[in-house]
Amino acid sequence: MPFIESLEELHAHYGVAGEASTIKEIGFLSGHYRRIVEASSFCALTTCGPEGLDCSPRGDAGCVVRIADEKTLLMPDRRGNNRIDSLRNIVRDPRVSLMFMIPGWNNVLRINGTARISVDPDLLGSFEMEGHLPRSVIEITIEAVYFQCARAIMRAGLWKAEDLRDPSSLPSPGMIMQEIKQGFDGDTYDAEWPGRAAKSMW
């Protein structure tokens, strides 16, 4: 089975990217890129560390990040599972990548840059939600911004209502953990989860 094992082979196989594929990448938030970020309540945050890579879903009411300026984003770290995989990575390797997705929009917006973690009390207070503060705020310095063409989401039919899955057709979190750990009470976990989530959303 043949494999590509060098950049020269890779470039020869794929050829040269077209103009639209290159001019779309800039190092700051342009006016239109800013509008896309402001419309995004969800993104995936990718980090890297000594143990490997991590990709974490991030969502918030309204915009998932706050735009501080054309080169800086602020992302509150809301309550979660306390694994802090992304934060542990950022402390040791500041490189991050974000992919913003907006339901109904077939493109995605990608941002690459570096990050650091702030626990400034005033900054945390500015992200208060229903009386709760984030544990920290991730400050992201933008290095590259570009949109990804719509083919992937179009192929997947991601936003088609008729393609939405019935959640009951997929394994629940309780079922997953019960399969992994003998004796784990998956039914109780699933039954109690909505109440736990309602009390710990922020």
JSON list of C-alpha atoms in Angstrom, two decimals, residues 12 18 20 27 34-36 39-41 46 54 58 63 73 83-84 88 109 113-114 116 128 136 152 180 190:
[
{"chain": "A", "resi": 12, "resn": "ALA", "atom": "CA", "xyz": [3.09, 16.87, -6.01]},
{"chain": "A", "resi": 18, "resn": "GLY", "atom": "CA", "xyz": [-6.21, 28.30, -5.52]},
{"chain": "A", "resi": 20, "resn": "ALA", "atom": "CA", "xyz": [-9.44, 31.90, -2.73]},
{"chain": "A", "resi": 27, "resn": "GLY", "atom": "CA", "xyz": [-3.86, 37.66, 11.12]},
{"chain": "A", "resi": 34, "resn": "ARG", "atom": "CA", "xyz": [-15.84, 39.73, 13.58]},
{"chain": "A", "resi": 35, "resn": "ARG", "atom": "CA", "xyz": [-19.53, 39.37, 12.67]},
{"chain": "A", "resi": 36, "resn": "ILE", "atom": "CA", "xyz": [-19.12, 35.61, 12.37]},
{"chain": "A", "resi": 39, "resn": "ALA", "atom": "CA", "xyz": [-22.80, 35.14, 15.95]},
{"chain": "A", "resi": 40, "resn": "SER", "atom": "CA", "xyz": [-21.11, 31.99, 17.29]},
{"chain": "A", "resi": 41, "resn": "SER", "atom": "CA", "xyz": [-22.38, 30.50, 20.54]},
{"chain": "A", "resi": 46, "resn": "THR", "atom": "CA", "xyz": [-7.99, 22.36, 20.43]},
{"chain": "A", "resi": 54, "resn": "ASP", "atom": "CA", "xyz": [-7.25, 17.65, 23.30]},
{"chain": "A", "resi": 58, "resn": "ARG", "atom": "CA", "xyz": [-17.17, 25.24, 24.27]},
{"chain": "A", "resi": 63, "resn": "CYS", "atom": "CA", "xyz": [-21.20, 34.68, 21.90]},
{"chain": "A", "resi": 73, "resn": "LEU", "atom": "CA", "xyz": [-10.45, 36.89, 22.31]},
{"chain": "A", "resi": 83, "resn": "ARG", "atom": "CA", "xyz": [-10.67, 17.38, 34.11]},
{"chain": "A", "resi": 84, "resn": "ILE", "atom": "CA", "xyz": [-9.09, 20.69, 32.97]},
{"chain": "A", "resi": 88, "resn": "ARG", "atom": "CA", "xyz": [-3.30, 21.86, 31.65]},
{"chain": "A", "resi": 109, "resn": "LEU", "atom": "CA", "xyz": [-14.47, 29.86, 10.97]},
{"chain": "A", "resi": 113, "resn": "GLY", "atom": "CA", "xyz": [-3.10, 31.49, 18.02]},
{"chain": "A", "resi": 114, "resn": "THR", "atom": "CA", "xyz": [-1.69, 31.31, 21.52]},
{"chain": "A", "resi": 116, "resn": "ARG", "atom": "CA", "xyz": [-2.89, 32.10, 28.53]},
{"chain": "A", "resi": 128, "resn": "GLU", "atom": "CA", "xyz": [-20.85, 36.51, 35.79]},
{"chain": "A", "resi": 136, "resn": "SER", "atom": "CA", "xyz": [-10.77, 31.32, 34.84]},
{"chain": "A", "resi": 152, "resn": "ALA", "atom": "CA", "xyz": [-17.74, 19.14, 4.65]},
{"chain": "A", "resi": 180, "resn": "ILE", "atom": "CA", "xyz": [-16.61, 0.30, 30.81]},
{"chain": "A", "resi": 190, "resn": "ASP", "atom": "CA", "xyz": [-28.75, 9.12, 33.32]}
]
